[in-house]
Amino acid sequence: MEKLVAVSEQEVLINFVLNTKCRANIRLISLCSTNPIAFKVQTSSPHKFLVNPPTGIVHPLSQTTLQIILKPQDQLPPTFPRSPSDRFLIKTALFNSAGSLNSFFLTLPDGSTQDVKLKVAFVGPFLLKHAVSCGDIGAVKNIIKRQKSIVAELPKQETESLFRVATKLSNSEDMVSLLLQTGLKIDTRVNLNDTSDYLKGWSELHVAVAFDRTEEVLSLLKTQKYDSLDCRDKEGRTPLHLAVSKGNIRFAKLLLESGANKDAKSKDGRTALNIAAANGDRRMAEVLIEMGADPTIMDDRGSSCFDVAR
């Protein structure tokens, strides 16, 4: 049987806030050019979620938006981002009845619907801050994986607060490094000496790139020796790796034009192009390839940039 519908997301991403009604939208897209598609949405947690509309019709090659509403919760999710106990099931079928939708689905024989399953993930700044304060790097990584720009889009005051919290953790070095790689923007007046304990293994060029210090980057590139452009941190990352991780095309171009190794590998075997592919950063990938980066290089898992992008 041909597929009837597609969904815009494979997970329902809920920007969670305590004691607040939270919403997420999912688009249901008809793939049928001849008949309307009937749908019915069910959830494993009806005490927590509402769906609007719970049933409906999608016209041929059209789409409709489902709003998922999380009722106000007075406790944090027991697990996040992924919530194994919360799921949605969207039942779909070709609609050829004049009756009500509920009656239509009740009269369908078992196994005659096409079902779409959706997982639930709780994300957003509130849970990101909580995960950072707990030193939970795994949760922080998984939130950022689902919301790639969440760190970069934090307001200045929240950014500085998050940075201070991260520097006081027992795993501060790893947490600060992760946040900086994923776009945490700290005021350029932050003194390198104040953070050097947390940024072990970073050269001045690493820090200038990580903190978006344009003037410092330009100054260092004028004075750096050729081989110091590819200095490594404790993870084997060069300043180019950091520039690509942050999506900073200008810094990446400046480093490459100054002679940085475009195919340098980190300890896990990833090149800058591999990171751009993993981040879904098409423009960065184009720039790196235009400047000669090799897309066939494998990382330590045997994956090429094409494999990662796919």
mmCIF file of C-alpha atoms in Angstrom:
data_model
loop_
_atom_site.group_PDB
_atom_site.id
_atom_site.type_symbol
_atom_site.label_atom_id
_atom_site.label_comp_id
_atom_site.label_asym_id
_atom_site.label_seq_id
_atom_site.Cartn_x
_atom_site.Cartn_y
_atom_site.Cartn_z
ATOM 1 C CA MET A 1 0.000 0.000 0.000
ATOM 2 C CA GLU A 2 1.344 3.446 -0.881
ATOM 3 C CA LYS A 3 2.134 5.758 1.993
ATOM 4 C CA LEU A 4 -0.766 8.118 2.701
ATOM 5 C CA VAL A 5 0.830 10.861 4.806
ATOM 6 C CA ALA A 6 4.112 12.288 6.024
ATOM 7 C CA VAL A 7 4.823 14.282 9.171
ATOM 8 C CA SER A 8 7.030 17.347 9.527
ATOM 9 C CA GLU A 9 8.792 15.944 12.626
ATOM 10 C CA GLN A 10 9.510 12.468 13.956
ATOM 11 C CA GLU A 11 9.411 13.757 17.544
ATOM 12 C CA VAL A 12 7.032 16.071 19.336
ATOM 13 C CA LEU A 13 9.424 18.683 20.768
ATOM 14 C CA ILE A 14 7.929 20.330 23.861
ATOM 15 C CA ASN A 15 9.610 23.509 25.131
ATOM 16 C CA PHE A 16 9.036 22.611 28.758
ATOM 17 C CA VAL A 17 8.444 25.162 31.532
ATOM 18 C CA LEU A 18 7.150 24.294 35.009
ATOM 19 C CA ASN A 19 3.505 25.134 35.756
ATOM 20 C CA THR A 20 2.968 26.426 32.231
ATOM 21 C CA LYS A 21 0.845 25.219 29.341
ATOM 22 C CA CYS A 22 3.317 24.222 26.594
ATOM 23 C CA ARG A 23 2.572 23.751 22.899
ATOM 24 C CA ALA A 24 4.158 22.102 19.879
ATOM 25 C CA ASN A 25 2.994 21.941 16.266
ATOM 26 C CA ILE A 26 3.234 18.990 13.896
ATOM 27 C CA ARG A 27 2.268 19.230 10.220
ATOM 28 C CA LEU A 28 0.433 16.258 8.726
ATOM 29 C CA ILE A 29 1.025 16.193 4.959
ATOM 30 C CA SER A 30 -1.121 14.256 2.481
ATOM 31 C CA LEU A 31 0.781 12.233 -0.127
ATOM 32 C CA CYS A 32 -2.396 11.161 -1.927
ATOM 33 C CA SER A 33 -3.429 13.040 -5.062
ATOM 34 C CA THR A 34 -6.942 11.589 -5.428
ATOM 35 C CA ASN A 35 -8.682 11.084 -2.063
ATOM 36 C CA PRO A 36 -8.992 12.951 1.224
ATOM 37 C CA ILE A 37 -7.229 11.309 4.168
ATOM 38 C CA ALA A 38 -8.961 10.856 7.521
ATOM 39 C CA PHE A 39 -6.822 10.985 10.660
ATOM 40 C CA LYS A 40 -7.267 10.315 14.348
ATOM 41 C CA VAL A 41 -4.644 11.144 16.985
ATOM 42 C CA GLN A 42 -4.188 9.076 20.144
ATOM 43 C CA THR A 43 -1.730 9.568 23.003
ATOM 44 C CA SER A 44 -0.338 7.236 25.642
ATOM 45 C CA SER A 45 -0.700 10.055 28.199
ATOM 46 C CA PRO A 46 -4.209 11.570 27.859
ATOM 47 C CA HIS A 47 -3.934 12.914 31.421
ATOM 48 C CA LYS A 48 -1.047 15.144 30.286
ATOM 49 C CA PHE A 49 -1.690 15.982 26.631
ATOM 50 C CA LEU A 50 -4.435 17.498 24.506
ATOM 51 C CA VAL A 51 -4.480 17.432 20.697
ATOM 52 C CA ASN A 52 -6.196 20.010 18.515
ATOM 53 C CA PRO A 53 -7.817 18.760 16.348
ATOM 54 C CA PRO A 54 -7.931 15.145 17.580
ATOM 55 C CA THR A 55 -9.545 14.038 14.290
ATOM 56 C CA GLY A 56 -9.877 15.570 10.860
ATOM 57 C CA ILE A 57 -9.509 15.417 7.110
ATOM 58 C CA VAL A 58 -6.464 16.256 5.028
ATOM 59 C CA HIS A 59 -7.402 17.096 1.448
ATOM 60 C CA PRO A 60 -5.400 15.610 -1.458
ATOM 61 C CA LEU A 61 -1.787 16.846 -1.546
ATOM 62 C CA SER A 62 -2.605 19.326 1.204
ATOM 63 C CA GLN A 63 -1.567 19.557 4.846
ATOM 64 C CA THR A 64 -2.962 20.390 8.262
ATOM 65 C CA THR A 65 -1.367 21.440 11.534
ATOM 66 C CA LEU A 66 -1.832 19.459 14.733
ATOM 67 C CA GLN A 67 -1.283 21.363 17.948
ATOM 68 C CA ILE A 68 0.002 19.249 20.823
ATOM 69 C CA ILE A 69 -0.700 20.847 24.201
ATOM 70 C CA LEU A 70 1.029 19.772 27.413
ATOM 71 C CA LYS A 71 -1.077 20.640 30.450
ATOM 72 C CA PRO A 72 0.766 22.604 33.186
ATOM 73 C CA GLN A 73 3.107 20.276 35.099
ATOM 74 C CA ASP A 74 4.289 20.970 38.645
ATOM 75 C CA GLN A 75 7.274 18.601 38.403
ATOM 76 C CA LEU A 76 10.152 18.133 36.001
ATOM 77 C CA PRO A 77 9.850 15.263 33.497
ATOM 78 C CA PRO A 78 11.300 12.087 35.090
ATOM 79 C CA THR A 79 13.539 11.717 32.021
ATOM 80 C CA PHE A 80 14.458 14.237 29.361
ATOM 81 C CA PRO A 81 14.854 15.059 26.575
ATOM 82 C CA ARG A 82 13.329 11.704 25.524
ATOM 83 C CA SER A 83 10.270 10.634 27.442
ATOM 84 C CA PRO A 84 9.792 6.868 26.914
ATOM 85 C CA SER A 85 6.340 6.877 28.551
ATOM 86 C CA ASP A 86 4.874 9.571 26.280
ATOM 87 C CA ARG A 87 3.964 8.727 22.680
ATOM 88 C CA PHE A 88 1.479 9.673 19.960
ATOM 89 C CA LEU A 89 -0.201 7.479 17.369
ATOM 90 C CA ILE A 90 -1.780 9.018 14.271
ATOM 91 C CA LYS A 91 -4.189 6.633 12.533
ATOM 92 C CA THR A 92 -4.863 7.443 8.873
ATOM 93 C CA ALA A 93 -7.066 5.989 6.129
ATOM 94 C CA LEU A 94 -8.568 6.947 2.782
ATOM 95 C CA PHE A 95 -11.845 8.707 3.589
ATOM 96 C CA ASN A 96 -14.871 7.511 1.664
ATOM 97 C CA SER A 97 -17.729 7.917 4.124
ATOM 98 C CA ALA A 98 -20.470 10.443 4.690
ATOM 99 C CA GLY A 99 -20.675 9.754 8.434
ATOM 100 C CA SER A 100 -18.699 11.154 11.372
ATOM 101 C CA LEU A 101 -14.978 10.537 11.608
ATOM 102 C CA ASN A 102 -15.252 8.666 14.902
ATOM 103 C CA SER A 103 -17.868 6.338 13.387
ATOM 104 C CA PHE A 104 -15.695 5.952 10.302
ATOM 105 C CA PHE A 105 -12.695 4.761 12.330
ATOM 106 C CA LEU A 106 -14.869 2.469 14.479
ATOM 107 C CA THR A 107 -16.160 0.666 11.409
ATOM 108 C CA LEU A 108 -12.727 0.088 9.866
ATOM 109 C CA PRO A 109 -11.483 -3.493 10.109
ATOM 110 C CA ASP A 110 -8.341 -4.145 12.158
ATOM 111 C CA GLY A 111 -5.137 -3.499 10.272
ATOM 112 C CA SER A 112 -6.738 -1.295 7.615
ATOM 113 C CA THR A 113 -5.224 1.995 8.823
ATOM 114 C CA GLN A 114 -1.773 3.373 8.203
ATOM 115 C CA ASP A 115 -0.310 4.445 11.528
ATOM 116 C CA VAL A 116 2.341 7.079 12.235
ATOM 117 C CA LYS A 117 4.135 6.868 15.576
ATOM 118 C CA LEU A 118 5.635 9.956 17.199
ATOM 119 C CA LYS A 119 7.979 10.092 20.176
ATOM 120 C CA VAL A 120 8.039 12.957 22.680
ATOM 121 C CA ALA A 121 11.084 14.982 23.746
ATOM 122 C CA PHE A 122 11.113 17.719 26.377
ATOM 123 C CA VAL A 123 13.514 20.509 25.437
ATOM 124 C CA GLY A 124 13.934 24.281 25.773
ATOM 125 C CA PRO A 125 16.001 26.780 27.803
ATOM 126 C CA PHE A 126 14.396 25.845 31.137
ATOM 127 C CA LEU A 127 15.525 22.212 30.914
ATOM 128 C CA LEU A 128 18.866 23.186 29.364
ATOM 129 C CA LYS A 129 19.681 25.343 32.404
ATOM 130 C CA HIS A 130 18.551 22.580 34.749
ATOM 131 C CA ALA A 131 20.730 20.010 32.971
ATOM 132 C CA VAL A 132 23.745 22.355 33.096
ATOM 133 C CA SER A 133 23.239 23.050 36.810
ATOM 134 C CA CYS A 134 23.181 19.283 37.438
ATOM 135 C CA GLY A 135 26.315 18.747 35.349
ATOM 136 C CA ASP A 136 24.346 16.374 33.103
ATOM 137 C CA ILE A 137 26.389 16.589 29.899
ATOM 138 C CA GLY A 138 24.390 13.792 28.257
ATOM 139 C CA ALA A 139 21.097 15.672 28.683
ATOM 140 C CA VAL A 140 22.691 18.940 27.519
ATOM 141 C CA LYS A 141 24.056 17.255 24.379
ATOM 142 C CA ASN A 142 20.701 15.662 23.589
ATOM 143 C CA ILE A 143 18.793 18.934 23.997
ATOM 144 C CA ILE A 144 21.281 20.715 21.726
ATOM 145 C CA LYS A 145 21.043 17.864 19.204
ATOM 146 C CA ARG A 146 17.330 18.591 18.881
ATOM 147 C CA GLN A 147 17.593 22.393 19.102
ATOM 148 C CA LYS A 148 20.896 23.254 17.456
ATOM 149 C CA SER A 149 20.674 27.008 17.990
ATOM 150 C CA ILE A 150 19.305 26.985 21.557
ATOM 151 C CA VAL A 151 22.602 28.005 23.191
ATOM 152 C CA ALA A 152 23.432 30.725 20.668
ATOM 153 C CA GLU A 153 19.954 32.268 21.016
ATOM 154 C CA LEU A 154 20.026 32.693 24.805
ATOM 155 C CA PRO A 155 19.748 36.329 25.996
ATOM 156 C CA LYS A 156 22.994 37.897 27.241
ATOM 157 C CA GLN A 157 22.028 37.802 30.930
ATOM 158 C CA GLU A 158 21.058 34.126 30.744
ATOM 159 C CA THR A 159 24.248 33.331 28.825
ATOM 160 C CA GLU A 160 26.451 34.849 31.528
ATOM 161 C CA SER A 161 24.480 33.094 34.267
ATOM 162 C CA LEU A 162 24.771 29.744 32.484
ATOM 163 C CA PHE A 163 28.522 30.240 32.035
ATOM 164 C CA ARG A 164 29.020 31.005 35.747
ATOM 165 C CA VAL A 165 27.038 27.910 36.738
ATOM 166 C CA ALA A 166 29.031 25.730 34.325
ATOM 167 C CA THR A 167 32.395 26.935 35.654
ATOM 168 C CA LYS A 168 31.503 25.799 39.192
ATOM 169 C CA LEU A 169 30.750 22.170 38.251
ATOM 170 C CA SER A 170 33.036 19.240 39.006
ATOM 171 C CA ASN A 171 33.073 18.584 35.232
ATOM 172 C CA SER A 172 33.317 22.295 34.420
ATOM 173 C CA GLU A 173 35.995 21.893 31.773
ATOM 174 C CA ASP A 174 33.854 19.557 29.669
ATOM 175 C CA MET A 175 30.632 21.521 30.210
ATOM 176 C CA VAL A 176 32.148 24.909 29.371
ATOM 177 C CA SER A 177 33.839 23.473 26.299
ATOM 178 C CA LEU A 178 30.552 21.927 25.104
ATOM 179 C CA LEU A 179 28.609 25.172 25.582
ATOM 180 C CA LEU A 180 31.228 27.249 23.802
ATOM 181 C CA GLN A 181 31.361 24.822 20.872
ATOM 182 C CA THR A 182 27.605 25.056 20.451
ATOM 183 C CA GLY A 183 27.378 28.834 20.363
ATOM 184 C CA LEU A 184 27.561 30.211 23.919
ATOM 185 C CA LYS A 185 28.521 33.858 23.481
ATOM 186 C CA ILE A 186 30.477 35.408 26.353
ATOM 187 C CA ASP A 187 31.303 39.108 26.575
ATOM 188 C CA THR A 188 34.734 39.658 25.052
ATOM 189 C CA ARG A 189 35.788 41.428 28.245
ATOM 190 C CA VAL A 190 35.971 38.022 29.975
ATOM 191 C CA ASN A 191 39.608 37.583 30.948
ATOM 192 C CA LEU A 192 41.338 34.492 29.587
ATOM 193 C CA ASN A 193 43.171 34.071 32.915
ATOM 194 C CA ASP A 194 39.827 33.819 34.709
ATOM 195 C CA THR A 195 38.733 30.854 32.592
ATOM 196 C CA SER A 196 41.998 29.085 31.765
ATOM 197 C CA ASP A 197 41.407 26.449 34.446
ATOM 198 C CA TYR A 198 38.204 25.472 32.644
ATOM 199 C CA LEU A 199 39.548 25.658 29.126
ATOM 200 C CA LYS A 200 42.556 23.387 29.648
ATOM 201 C CA GLY A 201 44.291 22.611 26.405
ATOM 202 C CA TRP A 202 43.051 25.673 24.492
ATOM 203 C CA SER A 203 45.524 28.038 22.889
ATOM 204 C CA GLU A 204 44.911 31.781 22.632
ATOM 205 C CA LEU A 205 43.625 31.184 19.104
ATOM 206 C CA HIS A 206 41.179 28.519 20.333
ATOM 207 C CA VAL A 207 39.794 30.945 22.916
ATOM 208 C CA ALA A 208 39.581 33.890 20.513
ATOM 209 C CA VAL A 209 37.629 31.745 18.036
ATOM 210 C CA ALA A 210 35.399 30.248 20.753
ATOM 211 C CA PHE A 211 34.536 33.666 22.230
ATOM 212 C CA ASP A 212 33.933 35.333 18.831
ATOM 213 C CA ARG A 213 36.770 37.802 19.416
ATOM 214 C CA THR A 214 37.231 39.075 15.865
ATOM 215 C CA GLU A 215 39.986 41.578 16.578
ATOM 216 C CA GLU A 216 41.993 39.003 18.540
ATOM 217 C CA VAL A 217 41.587 36.398 15.791
ATOM 218 C CA LEU A 218 42.820 38.861 13.168
ATOM 219 C CA SER A 219 45.754 39.906 15.359
ATOM 220 C CA LEU A 220 46.767 36.325 16.165
ATOM 221 C CA LEU A 221 46.575 35.233 12.533
ATOM 222 C CA LYS A 222 49.013 38.014 11.622
ATOM 223 C CA THR A 223 51.537 36.850 14.215
ATOM 224 C CA GLN A 224 50.959 33.081 14.460
ATOM 225 C CA LYS A 225 53.602 30.737 13.169
ATOM 226 C CA TYR A 226 52.359 28.453 10.397
ATOM 227 C CA ASP A 227 52.342 25.264 12.503
ATOM 228 C CA SER A 228 50.538 26.906 15.444
ATOM 229 C CA LEU A 229 47.397 27.418 13.361
ATOM 230 C CA ASP A 230 46.737 23.700 13.870
ATOM 231 C CA CYS A 231 47.401 23.583 17.625
ATOM 232 C CA ARG A 232 45.270 20.952 19.342
ATOM 233 C CA ASP A 233 43.183 21.005 22.506
ATOM 234 C CA LYS A 234 42.749 17.964 24.738
ATOM 235 C CA GLU A 235 40.178 16.544 22.290
ATOM 236 C CA GLY A 236 42.540 17.018 19.357
ATOM 237 C CA ARG A 237 40.487 19.880 17.927
ATOM 238 C CA THR A 238 42.117 22.731 16.031
ATOM 239 C CA PRO A 239 40.760 26.305 15.992
ATOM 240 C CA LEU A 240 39.200 25.401 12.627
ATOM 241 C CA HIS A 241 37.183 22.640 14.316
ATOM 242 C CA LEU A 242 35.813 25.211 16.788
ATOM 243 C CA ALA A 243 35.009 27.771 14.095
ATOM 244 C CA VAL A 244 33.043 25.152 12.140
ATOM 245 C CA SER A 245 31.265 23.879 15.276
ATOM 246 C CA LYS A 246 30.079 27.423 15.978
ATOM 247 C CA GLY A 247 29.024 27.973 12.361
ATOM 248 C CA ASN A 248 31.421 30.928 12.021
ATOM 249 C CA ILE A 249 32.119 30.981 8.277
ATOM 250 C CA ARG A 250 34.254 34.127 8.464
ATOM 251 C CA PHE A 251 36.653 32.603 11.010
ATOM 252 C CA ALA A 252 36.795 29.323 9.058
ATOM 253 C CA LYS A 253 37.748 31.201 5.873
ATOM 254 C CA LEU A 254 40.348 33.312 7.704
ATOM 255 C CA LEU A 255 41.969 30.221 9.222
ATOM 256 C CA LEU A 256 42.070 28.360 5.923
ATOM 257 C CA GLU A 257 43.376 31.371 4.013
ATOM 258 C CA SER A 258 46.111 31.692 6.660
ATOM 259 C CA GLY A 259 47.229 28.111 6.048
ATOM 260 C CA ALA A 260 45.281 26.007 8.562
ATOM 261 C CA ASN A 261 45.065 22.296 7.746
ATOM 262 C CA LYS A 262 41.632 21.868 6.152
ATOM 263 C CA ASP A 263 41.612 18.097 6.783
ATOM 264 C CA ALA A 264 43.019 18.002 10.338
ATOM 265 C CA LYS A 265 41.460 15.254 12.455
ATOM 266 C CA SER A 266 40.360 15.465 16.088
ATOM 267 C CA LYS A 267 40.934 12.537 18.450
ATOM 268 C CA ASP A 268 37.740 10.872 17.234
ATOM 269 C CA GLY A 269 38.904 11.205 13.633
ATOM 270 C CA ARG A 270 36.525 14.011 12.647
ATOM 271 C CA THR A 271 37.561 16.686 10.185
ATOM 272 C CA ALA A 272 36.038 20.153 10.039
ATOM 273 C CA LEU A 273 33.912 19.042 7.067
ATOM 274 C CA ASN A 274 32.696 16.036 9.044
ATOM 275 C CA ILE A 275 31.508 18.409 11.802
ATOM 276 C CA ALA A 276 29.772 20.696 9.296
ATOM 277 C CA ALA A 277 27.941 17.669 7.851
ATOM 278 C CA ALA A 278 26.921 16.462 11.317
ATOM 279 C CA ASN A 279 25.563 19.937 12.126
ATOM 280 C CA GLY A 280 23.572 20.095 8.900
ATOM 281 C CA ASP A 281 25.453 23.311 8.081
ATOM 282 C CA ARG A 282 25.160 23.324 4.295
ATOM 283 C CA ARG A 283 26.770 26.726 3.714
ATOM 284 C CA MET A 284 29.783 25.835 5.883
ATOM 285 C CA ALA A 285 30.148 22.517 4.048
ATOM 286 C CA GLU A 286 30.058 24.345 0.700
ATOM 287 C CA VAL A 287 32.777 26.774 1.844
ATOM 288 C CA LEU A 288 35.029 23.980 3.110
ATOM 289 C CA ILE A 289 34.664 21.972 -0.100
ATOM 290 C CA GLU A 290 35.276 25.078 -2.217
ATOM 291 C CA MET A 291 38.503 25.597 -0.258
ATOM 292 C CA GLY A 292 39.641 22.026 -0.872
ATOM 293 C CA ALA A 293 38.422 19.966 2.104
ATOM 294 C CA ASP A 294 38.290 16.236 1.303
ATOM 295 C CA PRO A 295 34.751 14.780 1.731
ATOM 296 C CA THR A 296 35.966 11.167 1.439
ATOM 297 C CA ILE A 297 38.007 11.095 4.670
ATOM 298 C CA MET A 298 36.625 8.601 7.202
ATOM 299 C CA ASP A 299 36.308 9.250 10.923
ATOM 300 C CA ASP A 300 37.236 6.635 13.542
ATOM 301 C CA ARG A 301 33.859 4.935 13.081
ATOM 302 C CA GLY A 302 34.466 4.502 9.387
ATOM 303 C CA SER A 303 31.942 7.168 8.385
ATOM 304 C CA SER A 304 32.614 9.637 5.594
ATOM 305 C CA CYS A 305 31.093 13.113 5.476
ATOM 306 C CA PHE A 306 28.462 11.734 3.089
ATOM 307 C CA ASP A 307 27.551 8.989 5.588
ATOM 308 C CA VAL A 308 27.204 11.558 8.387
ATOM 309 C CA ALA A 309 25.093 13.906 6.261
ATOM 310 C CA ARG A 310 22.855 11.036 5.169
#
